[in-house]
PDB file of C-alpha atoms in Angstrom:
ATOM      1  CA  MET A  26       0.000   0.000   0.000  1.00  0.00           C
ATOM      2  CA  SER A  27       1.362   3.427  -0.930  1.00  0.00           C
ATOM      3  CA  ASN A  28       2.438   5.878   1.775  1.00  0.00           C
ATOM      4  CA  ILE A  29       2.059   8.817  -0.623  1.00  0.00           C
ATOM      5  CA  GLU A  30      -1.069  10.755   0.281  1.00  0.00           C
ATOM      6  CA  LEU A  31      -0.634  13.583  -2.214  1.00  0.00           C
ATOM      7  CA  ILE A  32       1.746  14.980  -4.845  1.00  0.00           C
ATOM      8  CA  ILE A  33       1.575  18.785  -4.997  1.00  0.00           C
ATOM      9  CA  GLU A  34       2.985  20.533  -8.067  1.00  0.00           C
ATOM     10  CA  GLU A  35       4.548  23.978  -7.682  1.00  0.00           C
ATOM     11  CA  LYS A  36       2.299  26.748  -8.983  1.00  0.00           C
ATOM     12  CA  ALA A  37       3.506  30.229  -9.893  1.00  0.00           C
ATOM     13  CA  ALA A  38       2.686  33.120  -7.551  1.00  0.00           C
ATOM     14  CA  ASP A  39       3.750  36.781  -7.560  1.00  0.00           C
ATOM     15  CA  ILE A  40       5.195  38.187  -4.324  1.00  0.00           C
ATOM     16  CA  GLY A  41       5.937  41.720  -5.542  1.00  0.00           C
ATOM     17  CA  ASN A  42       7.941  41.919  -8.809  1.00  0.00           C
ATOM     18  CA  PHE A  43       9.181  38.345  -8.243  1.00  0.00           C
ATOM     19  CA  LEU A  44       7.649  34.978  -9.185  1.00  0.00           C
ATOM     20  CA  VAL A  45       7.858  32.023  -6.801  1.00  0.00           C
ATOM     21  CA  GLY A  46       6.692  28.418  -6.848  1.00  0.00           C
ATOM     22  CA  ARG A  47       3.916  27.933  -4.272  1.00  0.00           C
ATOM     23  CA  LEU A  48       3.721  24.506  -2.614  1.00  0.00           C
ATOM     24  CA  LEU A  49       1.383  25.182   0.326  1.00  0.00           C
ATOM     25  CA  PRO A  50      -1.456  25.869   0.913  1.00  0.00           C
ATOM     26  CA  PHE A  51      -3.060  23.505  -1.596  1.00  0.00           C
ATOM     27  CA  ARG A  52      -6.757  22.856  -2.139  1.00  0.00           C
ATOM     28  CA  GLY A  53      -6.356  19.230  -1.071  1.00  0.00           C
ATOM     29  CA  LYS A  54      -3.929  19.917   1.767  1.00  0.00           C
ATOM     30  CA  ARG A  55      -4.027  23.197   3.676  1.00  0.00           C
ATOM     31  CA  ALA A  56      -1.134  22.386   6.014  1.00  0.00           C
ATOM     32  CA  VAL A  57       1.538  19.799   6.812  1.00  0.00           C
ATOM     33  CA  GLY A  58       1.956  19.628  10.577  1.00  0.00           C
ATOM     34  CA  PRO A  59       2.157  23.292  11.656  1.00  0.00           C
ATOM     35  CA  PHE A  60       3.505  24.391   8.226  1.00  0.00           C
ATOM     36  CA  VAL A  61       0.733  26.390   6.542  1.00  0.00           C
ATOM     37  CA  PHE A  62       2.628  28.059   3.683  1.00  0.00           C
ATOM     38  CA  ILE A  63       5.739  27.136   1.656  1.00  0.00           C
ATOM     39  CA  ASP A  64       7.120  29.152  -1.274  1.00  0.00           C
ATOM     40  CA  HIS A  65      10.126  28.017  -3.300  1.00  0.00           C
ATOM     41  CA  MET A  66      11.887  31.179  -4.511  1.00  0.00           C
ATOM     42  CA  GLY A  67      13.941  30.855  -7.691  1.00  0.00           C
ATOM     43  CA  PRO A  68      16.509  29.917  -8.662  1.00  0.00           C
ATOM     44  CA  ALA A  69      16.546  33.276 -10.401  1.00  0.00           C
ATOM     45  CA  LYS A  70      19.192  35.519 -11.896  1.00  0.00           C
ATOM     46  CA  LEU A  71      18.338  39.140 -11.100  1.00  0.00           C
ATOM     47  CA  ALA A  72      19.721  42.025 -13.133  1.00  0.00           C
ATOM     48  CA  GLU A  73      20.010  45.488 -11.624  1.00  0.00           C
ATOM     49  CA  HIS A  74      16.435  46.402 -12.596  1.00  0.00           C
ATOM     50  CA  GLN A  75      15.070  43.171 -11.098  1.00  0.00           C
ATOM     51  CA  ASN A  76      15.848  43.760  -7.426  1.00  0.00           C
ATOM     52  CA  LEU A  77      13.569  42.020  -4.933  1.00  0.00           C
ATOM     53  CA  ASP A  78      11.277  44.602  -3.370  1.00  0.00           C
ATOM     54  CA  VAL A  79       8.473  43.428  -1.105  1.00  0.00           C
ATOM     55  CA  PRO A  80       7.317  46.635   0.664  1.00  0.00           C
ATOM     56  CA  PRO A  81       6.054  46.666   4.274  1.00  0.00           C
ATOM     57  CA  HIS A  82       3.176  44.231   4.803  1.00  0.00           C
ATOM     58  CA  PRO A  83       1.527  42.781   7.925  1.00  0.00           C
ATOM     59  CA  HIS A  84       1.237  39.357   9.541  1.00  0.00           C
ATOM     60  CA  ILE A  85      -0.652  37.872  12.484  1.00  0.00           C
ATOM     61  CA  GLY A  86      -0.826  34.429  14.080  1.00  0.00           C
ATOM     62  CA  LEU A  87       2.268  32.864  12.523  1.00  0.00           C
ATOM     63  CA  SER A  88       6.051  32.663  12.415  1.00  0.00           C
ATOM     64  CA  THR A  89       7.888  33.321   9.150  1.00  0.00           C
ATOM     65  CA  LEU A  90      11.016  31.343   8.292  1.00  0.00           C
ATOM     66  CA  THR A  91      13.329  32.466   5.498  1.00  0.00           C
ATOM     67  CA  TYR A  92      16.078  30.098   4.383  1.00  0.00           C
ATOM     68  CA  LEU A  93      18.297  30.862   1.375  1.00  0.00           C
ATOM     69  CA  PHE A  94      20.501  28.665  -0.812  1.00  0.00           C
ATOM     70  CA  GLU A  95      21.774  31.599  -2.888  1.00  0.00           C
ATOM     71  CA  GLY A  96      21.596  35.377  -2.731  1.00  0.00           C
ATOM     72  CA  SER A  97      20.711  37.813   0.010  1.00  0.00           C
ATOM     73  CA  ILE A  98      17.596  39.518   1.400  1.00  0.00           C
ATOM     74  CA  PHE A  99      17.518  42.472   3.763  1.00  0.00           C
ATOM     75  CA  HIS A 100      14.790  42.190   6.392  1.00  0.00           C
ATOM     76  CA  ARG A 101      13.353  45.156   8.298  1.00  0.00           C
ATOM     77  CA  ASP A 102      10.368  45.066  10.650  1.00  0.00           C
ATOM     78  CA  SER A 103       8.225  47.114  13.013  1.00  0.00           C
ATOM     79  CA  LEU A 104      10.186  45.789  15.997  1.00  0.00           C
ATOM     80  CA  GLY A 105      13.250  47.671  14.744  1.00  0.00           C
ATOM     81  CA  SER A 106      15.030  44.573  13.410  1.00  0.00           C
ATOM     82  CA  ALA A 107      17.327  45.192  10.447  1.00  0.00           C
ATOM     83  CA  MET A 108      19.113  42.056   9.275  1.00  0.00           C
ATOM     84  CA  GLU A 109      20.658  40.738   6.086  1.00  0.00           C
ATOM     85  CA  ILE A 110      19.935  37.054   5.606  1.00  0.00           C
ATOM     86  CA  GLN A 111      22.522  35.061   3.694  1.00  0.00           C
ATOM     87  CA  PRO A 112      22.610  31.414   2.576  1.00  0.00           C
ATOM     88  CA  GLY A 113      22.356  28.845   5.371  1.00  0.00           C
ATOM     89  CA  ALA A 114      21.150  31.284   8.038  1.00  0.00           C
ATOM     90  CA  VAL A 115      17.589  31.363   9.388  1.00  0.00           C
ATOM     91  CA  ASN A 116      15.412  34.442   9.826  1.00  0.00           C
ATOM     92  CA  TRP A 117      12.580  33.563  12.231  1.00  0.00           C
ATOM     93  CA  MET A 118       9.991  36.268  12.858  1.00  0.00           C
ATOM     94  CA  THR A 119       6.964  35.551  15.047  1.00  0.00           C
ATOM     95  CA  ALA A 120       4.057  37.843  14.255  1.00  0.00           C
ATOM     96  CA  GLY A 121       1.768  36.953  17.162  1.00  0.00           C
ATOM     97  CA  LYS A 122      -0.803  39.743  17.558  1.00  0.00           C
ATOM     98  CA  GLY A 123       0.752  41.719  14.711  1.00  0.00           C
ATOM     99  CA  VAL A 124       3.992  42.706  12.993  1.00  0.00           C
ATOM    100  CA  VAL A 125       4.964  44.468   9.756  1.00  0.00           C
ATOM    101  CA  HIS A 126       8.076  43.740   7.698  1.00  0.00           C
ATOM    102  CA  SER A 127       9.718  44.370   4.343  1.00  0.00           C
ATOM    103  CA  GLU A 128      12.075  42.243   2.269  1.00  0.00           C
ATOM    104  CA  ARG A 129      14.419  43.831  -0.242  1.00  0.00           C
ATOM    105  CA  THR A 130      17.668  43.329  -2.092  1.00  0.00           C
ATOM    106  CA  PRO A 131      20.386  44.882   0.108  1.00  0.00           C
ATOM    107  CA  GLU A 132      21.535  48.362  -0.943  1.00  0.00           C
ATOM    108  CA  TYR A 133      25.077  47.276  -1.772  1.00  0.00           C
ATOM    109  CA  LEU A 134      23.766  44.685  -4.276  1.00  0.00           C
ATOM    110  CA  ARG A 135      21.102  46.790  -5.996  1.00  0.00           C
ATOM    111  CA  THR A 136      23.342  47.822  -8.896  1.00  0.00           C
ATOM    112  CA  SER A 137      24.740  44.299  -9.426  1.00  0.00           C
ATOM    113  CA  ASP A 138      23.520  41.179 -11.156  1.00  0.00           C
ATOM    114  CA  THR A 139      22.567  38.757  -8.378  1.00  0.00           C
ATOM    115  CA  SER A 140      20.965  35.359  -7.779  1.00  0.00           C
ATOM    116  CA  LEU A 141      18.141  34.470  -5.419  1.00  0.00           C
ATOM    117  CA  HIS A 142      17.077  30.995  -4.376  1.00  0.00           C
ATOM    118  CA  GLY A 143      15.500  29.690  -1.195  1.00  0.00           C
ATOM    119  CA  PHE A 144      12.387  28.950   0.837  1.00  0.00           C
ATOM    120  CA  GLN A 145       9.912  31.299   2.466  1.00  0.00           C
ATOM    121  CA  ILE A 146       7.754  29.492   4.998  1.00  0.00           C
ATOM    122  CA  TRP A 147       4.917  30.265   7.399  1.00  0.00           C
ATOM    123  CA  VAL A 148       4.463  28.182  10.539  1.00  0.00           C
ATOM    124  CA  GLY A 149       1.204  28.483  12.458  1.00  0.00           C
ATOM    125  CA  LEU A 150       1.255  29.247  16.174  1.00  0.00           C
ATOM    126  CA  PRO A 151      -0.499  27.202  18.866  1.00  0.00           C
ATOM    127  CA  LYS A 152      -3.905  28.703  19.677  1.00  0.00           C
ATOM    128  CA  GLU A 153      -2.752  30.020  23.069  1.00  0.00           C
ATOM    129  CA  LEU A 154       0.145  31.907  21.431  1.00  0.00           C
ATOM    130  CA  GLU A 155      -1.626  33.414  18.428  1.00  0.00           C
ATOM    131  CA  GLN A 156      -1.904  36.772  20.229  1.00  0.00           C
ATOM    132  CA  MET A 157       1.605  36.771  21.744  1.00  0.00           C
ATOM    133  CA  GLU A 158       3.932  39.759  21.471  1.00  0.00           C
ATOM    134  CA  PRO A 159       5.878  39.723  18.183  1.00  0.00           C
ATOM    135  CA  GLU A 160       9.521  38.582  18.209  1.00  0.00           C
ATOM    136  CA  PHE A 161      12.459  38.346  15.821  1.00  0.00           C
ATOM    137  CA  HIS A 162      15.410  35.926  15.919  1.00  0.00           C
ATOM    138  CA  HIS A 163      18.310  35.428  13.514  1.00  0.00           C
ATOM    139  CA  THR A 164      20.326  32.194  13.606  1.00  0.00           C
ATOM    140  CA  GLU A 165      23.644  32.053  11.769  1.00  0.00           C
ATOM    141  CA  ALA A 166      24.433  29.123   9.467  1.00  0.00           C
ATOM    142  CA  SER A 167      27.262  28.012  11.782  1.00  0.00           C
ATOM    143  CA  GLU A 168      24.766  27.467  14.633  1.00  0.00           C
ATOM    144  CA  ILE A 169      22.566  24.962  12.751  1.00  0.00           C
ATOM    145  CA  PRO A 170      23.165  21.286  13.700  1.00  0.00           C
ATOM    146  CA  VAL A 171      24.837  19.312  10.884  1.00  0.00           C
ATOM    147  CA  TRP A 172      25.969  15.666  11.004  1.00  0.00           C
ATOM    148  CA  GLU A 173      26.785  12.765   8.696  1.00  0.00           C
ATOM    149  CA  GLU A 174      25.665   9.137   8.732  1.00  0.00           C
ATOM    150  CA  SER A 175      26.645   6.487   6.183  1.00  0.00           C
ATOM    151  CA  GLY A 176      27.748   9.083   3.643  1.00  0.00           C
ATOM    152  CA  VAL A 177      24.575  11.161   4.016  1.00  0.00           C
ATOM    153  CA  GLN A 178      24.629  14.708   5.430  1.00  0.00           C
ATOM    154  CA  TYR A 179      21.766  15.867   7.627  1.00  0.00           C
ATOM    155  CA  LYS A 180      21.005  19.428   8.691  1.00  0.00           C
ATOM    156  CA  LEU A 181      18.287  20.248  11.247  1.00  0.00           C
ATOM    157  CA  ILE A 182      17.268  23.741  10.181  1.00  0.00           C
ATOM    158  CA  ALA A 183      14.430  24.081  12.708  1.00  0.00           C
ATOM    159  CA  GLY A 184      12.712  21.962  15.332  1.00  0.00           C
ATOM    160  CA  GLU A 185      13.748  18.625  16.845  1.00  0.00           C
ATOM    161  CA  ALA A 186      14.613  15.231  15.325  1.00  0.00           C
ATOM    162  CA  PHE A 187      17.289  12.528  15.501  1.00  0.00           C
ATOM    163  CA  GLY A 188      17.971  13.501  19.120  1.00  0.00           C
ATOM    164  CA  ASN A 189      19.102  16.969  17.972  1.00  0.00           C
ATOM    165  CA  LYS A 190      17.533  20.389  18.428  1.00  0.00           C
ATOM    166  CA  SER A 191      17.934  23.483  16.275  1.00  0.00           C
ATOM    167  CA  PRO A 192      18.489  26.804  18.093  1.00  0.00           C
ATOM    168  CA  VAL A 193      15.676  28.406  16.059  1.00  0.00           C
ATOM    169  CA  PRO A 194      13.045  29.183  18.767  1.00  0.00           C
ATOM    170  CA  VAL A 195       9.979  27.354  17.441  1.00  0.00           C
ATOM    171  CA  TYR A 196       6.696  27.176  19.401  1.00  0.00           C
ATOM    172  CA  SER A 197       5.363  23.729  18.481  1.00  0.00           C
ATOM    173  CA  LYS A 198       6.583  20.205  17.736  1.00  0.00           C
ATOM    174  CA  LEU A 199       8.044  20.359  14.236  1.00  0.00           C
ATOM    175  CA  PHE A 200      11.055  19.571  12.062  1.00  0.00           C
ATOM    176  CA  PHE A 201      12.612  21.132   8.961  1.00  0.00           C
ATOM    177  CA  ILE A 202      15.449  18.925   7.725  1.00  0.00           C
ATOM    178  CA  GLU A 203      17.924  19.061   4.828  1.00  0.00           C
ATOM    179  CA  ILE A 204      19.387  15.777   3.531  1.00  0.00           C
ATOM    180  CA  LYS A 205      22.261  15.686   0.997  1.00  0.00           C
ATOM    181  CA  ASN A 206      24.224  12.852  -0.543  1.00  0.00           C
ATOM    182  CA  LYS A 207      26.896  12.232  -3.174  1.00  0.00           C
ATOM    183  CA  GLU A 208      26.359   8.536  -3.831  1.00  0.00           C
ATOM    184  CA  LYS A 209      23.132   6.550  -4.086  1.00  0.00           C
ATOM    185  CA  ASN A 210      21.722   5.830  -0.611  1.00  0.00           C
ATOM    186  CA  LYS A 211      18.676   4.267   0.997  1.00  0.00           C
ATOM    187  CA  ILE A 212      17.121   6.507   3.628  1.00  0.00           C
ATOM    188  CA  ASN A 213      14.941   4.999   6.340  1.00  0.00           C
ATOM    189  CA  ILE A 214      14.280   7.647   9.003  1.00  0.00           C
ATOM    190  CA  GLY A 215      10.624   7.202   9.938  1.00  0.00           C
ATOM    191  CA  GLU A 216      11.512   6.277  13.512  1.00  0.00           C
ATOM    192  CA  HIS A 217      12.963   9.785  13.985  1.00  0.00           C
ATOM    193  CA  LEU A 218       9.911  11.647  12.662  1.00  0.00           C
ATOM    194  CA  PHE A 219       6.443  12.367  14.047  1.00  0.00           C
ATOM    195  CA  GLY A 220       3.120  13.866  13.070  1.00  0.00           C
ATOM    196  CA  GLU A 221       2.902  14.670   9.360  1.00  0.00           C
ATOM    197  CA  VAL A 222       5.723  14.951   6.820  1.00  0.00           C
ATOM    198  CA  ALA A 223       6.207  16.287   3.302  1.00  0.00           C
ATOM    199  CA  MET A 224       9.320  15.982   1.118  1.00  0.00           C
ATOM    200  CA  TYR A 225      10.629  18.436  -1.474  1.00  0.00           C
ATOM    201  CA  VAL A 226      13.386  17.345  -3.870  1.00  0.00           C
ATOM    202  CA  LEU A 227      15.578  20.369  -4.592  1.00  0.00           C
ATOM    203  CA  GLU A 228      18.345  18.689  -6.589  1.00  0.00           C
ATOM    204  CA  GLY A 229      18.672  15.307  -8.216  1.00  0.00           C
ATOM    205  CA  THR A 230      16.015  12.618  -7.920  1.00  0.00           C
ATOM    206  CA  VAL A 231      14.627  10.132  -5.407  1.00  0.00           C
ATOM    207  CA  ASN A 232      13.043   6.733  -5.880  1.00  0.00           C
ATOM    208  CA  LEU A 233       9.905   6.121  -3.889  1.00  0.00           C
ATOM    209  CA  GLU A 234       7.629   3.089  -4.190  1.00  0.00           C
ATOM    210  CA  GLY A 235       8.985   2.252  -7.642  1.00  0.00           C
ATOM    211  CA  ASN A 236       8.675   5.779  -9.041  1.00  0.00           C
ATOM    212  CA  GLU A 237      11.321   8.446  -9.609  1.00  0.00           C
ATOM    213  CA  PHE A 238      10.589  12.000  -8.434  1.00  0.00           C
ATOM    214  CA  GLY A 239      12.486  15.207  -9.135  1.00  0.00           C
ATOM    215  CA  SER A 240      12.043  18.876  -8.359  1.00  0.00           C
ATOM    216  CA  LYS A 241       8.940  21.091  -8.449  1.00  0.00           C
ATOM    217  CA  GLN A 242       6.862  18.662  -6.373  1.00  0.00           C
ATOM    218  CA  LEU A 243       5.935  18.344  -2.712  1.00  0.00           C
ATOM    219  CA  LEU A 244       5.323  14.712  -1.735  1.00  0.00           C
ATOM    220  CA  VAL A 245       3.025  14.387   1.276  1.00  0.00           C
ATOM    221  CA  ALA A 246       3.128  11.123   3.239  1.00  0.00           C
ATOM    222  CA  LYS A 247       0.191   9.407   4.886  1.00  0.00           C
ATOM    223  CA  ASN A 248       2.333   8.367   7.855  1.00  0.00           C
ATOM    224  CA  ALA A 249       5.590  10.102   8.857  1.00  0.00           C
ATOM    225  CA  THR A 250       6.837   7.021  10.726  1.00  0.00           C
ATOM    226  CA  LEU A 251       6.960   5.102   7.412  1.00  0.00           C
ATOM    227  CA  CYS A 252       9.312   7.629   5.793  1.00  0.00           C
ATOM    228  CA  GLU A 253      11.619   5.566   3.559  1.00  0.00           C
ATOM    229  CA  PHE A 254      13.070   6.415   0.135  1.00  0.00           C
ATOM    230  CA  GLU A 255      16.169   6.068  -2.038  1.00  0.00           C
ATOM    231  CA  MET A 256      18.261   9.106  -2.980  1.00  0.00           C
ATOM    232  CA  ASN A 257      20.079   8.967  -6.301  1.00  0.00           C
ATOM    233  CA  GLU A 258      23.515  10.539  -6.752  1.00  0.00           C
ATOM    234  CA  ASN A 259      24.032  14.186  -5.734  1.00  0.00           C
ATOM    235  CA  ALA A 260      20.516  14.728  -4.461  1.00  0.00           C
ATOM    236  CA  THR A 261      19.221  17.284  -1.950  1.00  0.00           C
ATOM    237  CA  VAL A 262      15.843  16.889  -0.259  1.00  0.00           C
ATOM    238  CA  TYR A 263      13.982  18.824   2.426  1.00  0.00           C
ATOM    239  CA  LEU A 264      11.512  17.403   4.917  1.00  0.00           C
ATOM    240  CA  PHE A 265       8.819  19.590   6.498  1.00  0.00           C
ATOM    241  CA  GLY A 266       6.547  18.307   9.220  1.00  0.00           C
ATOM    242  CA  GLY A 267       5.464  17.844  12.786  1.00  0.00           C
ATOM    243  CA  GLU A 268       2.357  17.617  14.939  1.00  0.00           C
ATOM    244  CA  PRO A 269      -0.742  19.206  13.351  1.00  0.00           C
ATOM    245  CA  PHE A 270      -2.867  21.577  15.411  1.00  0.00           C
ATOM    246  CA  PRO A 271      -6.237  20.320  16.683  1.00  0.00           C
ATOM    247  CA  GLU A 272      -7.982  23.432  15.308  1.00  0.00           C
ATOM    248  CA  GLU A 273      -8.161  24.535  11.679  1.00  0.00           C
ATOM    249  CA  ARG A 274      -6.044  27.549  10.668  1.00  0.00           C
ATOM    250  CA  TYR A 275      -7.724  30.112   8.418  1.00  0.00           C
ATOM    251  CA  ILE A 276      -5.630  32.128   5.965  1.00  0.00           C
ATOM    252  CA  PHE A 277      -6.566  35.433   4.417  1.00  0.00           C
ATOM    253  CA  TRP A 278      -3.753  37.152   2.516  1.00  0.00           C
ATOM    254  CA  ASN A 279      -0.893  37.479   5.071  1.00  0.00           C
ATOM    255  CA  PHE A 280      -3.032  36.684   8.108  1.00  0.00           C
ATOM    256  CA  VAL A 281      -3.265  33.273   9.810  1.00  0.00           C
ATOM    257  CA  ASN A 282      -5.473  32.493  12.788  1.00  0.00           C
ATOM    258  CA  SER A 283      -7.847  29.921  14.272  1.00  0.00           C
ATOM    259  CA  ASP A 284     -10.462  32.679  14.782  1.00  0.00           C
ATOM    260  CA  ARG A 285     -12.019  34.293  11.709  1.00  0.00           C
ATOM    261  CA  ASP A 286     -13.036  37.370  13.753  1.00  0.00           C
ATOM    262  CA  VAL A 287      -9.389  38.054  14.613  1.00  0.00           C
ATOM    263  CA  ILE A 288      -8.573  37.984  10.889  1.00  0.00           C
ATOM    264  CA  GLU A 289     -11.467  40.346  10.130  1.00  0.00           C
ATOM    265  CA  GLN A 290     -10.150  42.811  12.709  1.00  0.00           C
ATOM    266  CA  ALA A 291      -6.640  42.568  11.263  1.00  0.00           C
ATOM    267  CA  LYS A 292      -8.041  43.343   7.807  1.00  0.00           C
ATOM    268  CA  LEU A 293      -9.741  46.457   9.168  1.00  0.00           C
ATOM    269  CA  ASP A 294      -6.667  47.558  11.092  1.00  0.00           C
ATOM    270  CA  TRP A 295      -4.395  47.244   8.078  1.00  0.00           C
ATOM    271  CA  HIS A 296      -6.921  48.860   5.726  1.00  0.00           C
ATOM    272  CA  ASP A 297      -7.214  51.818   8.118  1.00  0.00           C
ATOM    273  CA  GLN A 298      -3.453  51.875   8.785  1.00  0.00           C
ATOM    274  CA  ASN A 299      -4.064  51.555  12.523  1.00  0.00           C
ATOM    275  CA  LEU A 300      -0.533  52.125  13.820  1.00  0.00           C
ATOM    276  CA  SER A 301      -1.323  50.782  17.282  1.00  0.00           C
ATOM    277  CA  ALA A 302      -2.083  47.382  15.718  1.00  0.00           C
ATOM    278  CA  PHE A 303       0.474  47.544  12.906  1.00  0.00           C
ATOM    279  CA  PRO A 304       3.334  50.007  13.526  1.00  0.00           C
ATOM    280  CA  LYS A 305       5.537  51.313  10.729  1.00  0.00           C
ATOM    281  CA  VAL A 306       8.627  49.412   9.628  1.00  0.00           C
ATOM    282  CA  ILE A 307      11.550  51.305  11.064  1.00  0.00           C
ATOM    283  CA  GLY A 308      13.779  52.481   8.213  1.00  0.00           C
ATOM    284  CA  ASP A 309      11.170  51.644   5.542  1.00  0.00           C
ATOM    285  CA  GLU A 310       8.254  53.939   6.388  1.00  0.00           C
ATOM    286  CA  ASP A 311       7.410  55.476   3.017  1.00  0.00           C
ATOM    287  CA  GLU A 312       5.281  52.771   1.386  1.00  0.00           C
ATOM    288  CA  TYR A 313       3.195  49.706   2.173  1.00  0.00           C
ATOM    289  CA  VAL A 314       1.307  46.923   0.429  1.00  0.00           C
ATOM    290  CA  ALA A 315      -2.394  47.779   0.354  1.00  0.00           C
ATOM    291  CA  LEU A 316      -5.007  45.262   1.470  1.00  0.00           C
ATOM    292  CA  PRO A 317      -6.244  43.378  -1.627  1.00  0.00           C
ATOM    293  CA  LYS A 318      -9.758  44.176  -2.725  1.00  0.00           C
ATOM    294  CA  ALA A 319     -11.994  42.217  -0.377  1.00  0.00           C
ATOM    295  CA  ILE A 320     -15.242  42.585   1.499  1.00  0.00           C
ATOM    296  CA  LEU A 321     -14.668  44.082   4.921  1.00  0.00           C
ATOM    297  CA  LYS A 322     -17.455  42.536   6.969  1.00  0.00           C
ATOM    298  CA  HIS A 323     -17.771  45.395   9.432  1.00  0.00           C
ATOM    299  CA  ARG A 324     -18.047  48.149   6.801  1.00  0.00           C
TER     300      ARG A 324
END
């Protein structure tokens, strides 16, 4: 019997003068564990006139995780954080009751040809923490646990697995794992996983249940504890997963919450530019992304 519940194909989405491949949410699968949103950015070659510019925009009820393979993004937010994220590091911003941030090509690279490639991820918060105070944490690449077993390299980018724990301060039981190899290997790691799991093949191919899979697909398993596959030469895969929340998470635009009324209030607050709910991004105050055309229930 197959352990593949679903195969999700990347679909193009625009995040502000830049196209990405969206993997989650999907009509047949709104979340994998606490992961409610996964975008695969690039790989893209950006000329001077193609700088990444995502102006200030709001979030509630989630943590954002940015992880790059190539390139650089400069993050600013309404907490006063100003941080360049480079390949292998983790930007982890928890929105809680509300935060605003922008993502742009750093100033020193804006007149150069650059590359950009990575993941942008949203992780839902447990119900009791959805209204917590916002926070920002940056974890350098050198702080992320990396180890090798039988010629296979593992990296625990966030969460807990294999008896290791990433320093990224997550708020629920989850894992985000990179696996790389040079020679063909069988991988049987289900005993180290829990909850739900999805696999993304970034480079190379994997063999699973007699079929070969490559990039541009998210493979969702029925049972994380049965996670077993074969990696062909020079492959790189990522595993996303963990314990799902007991309550459904609703998503409207950049807002995630288990309570639709909280989302409705956030829509009003952003539409009205209520600075007590959504302060300005320090150092990037001159523009913002307007609320998409939508019915505001209380108007």
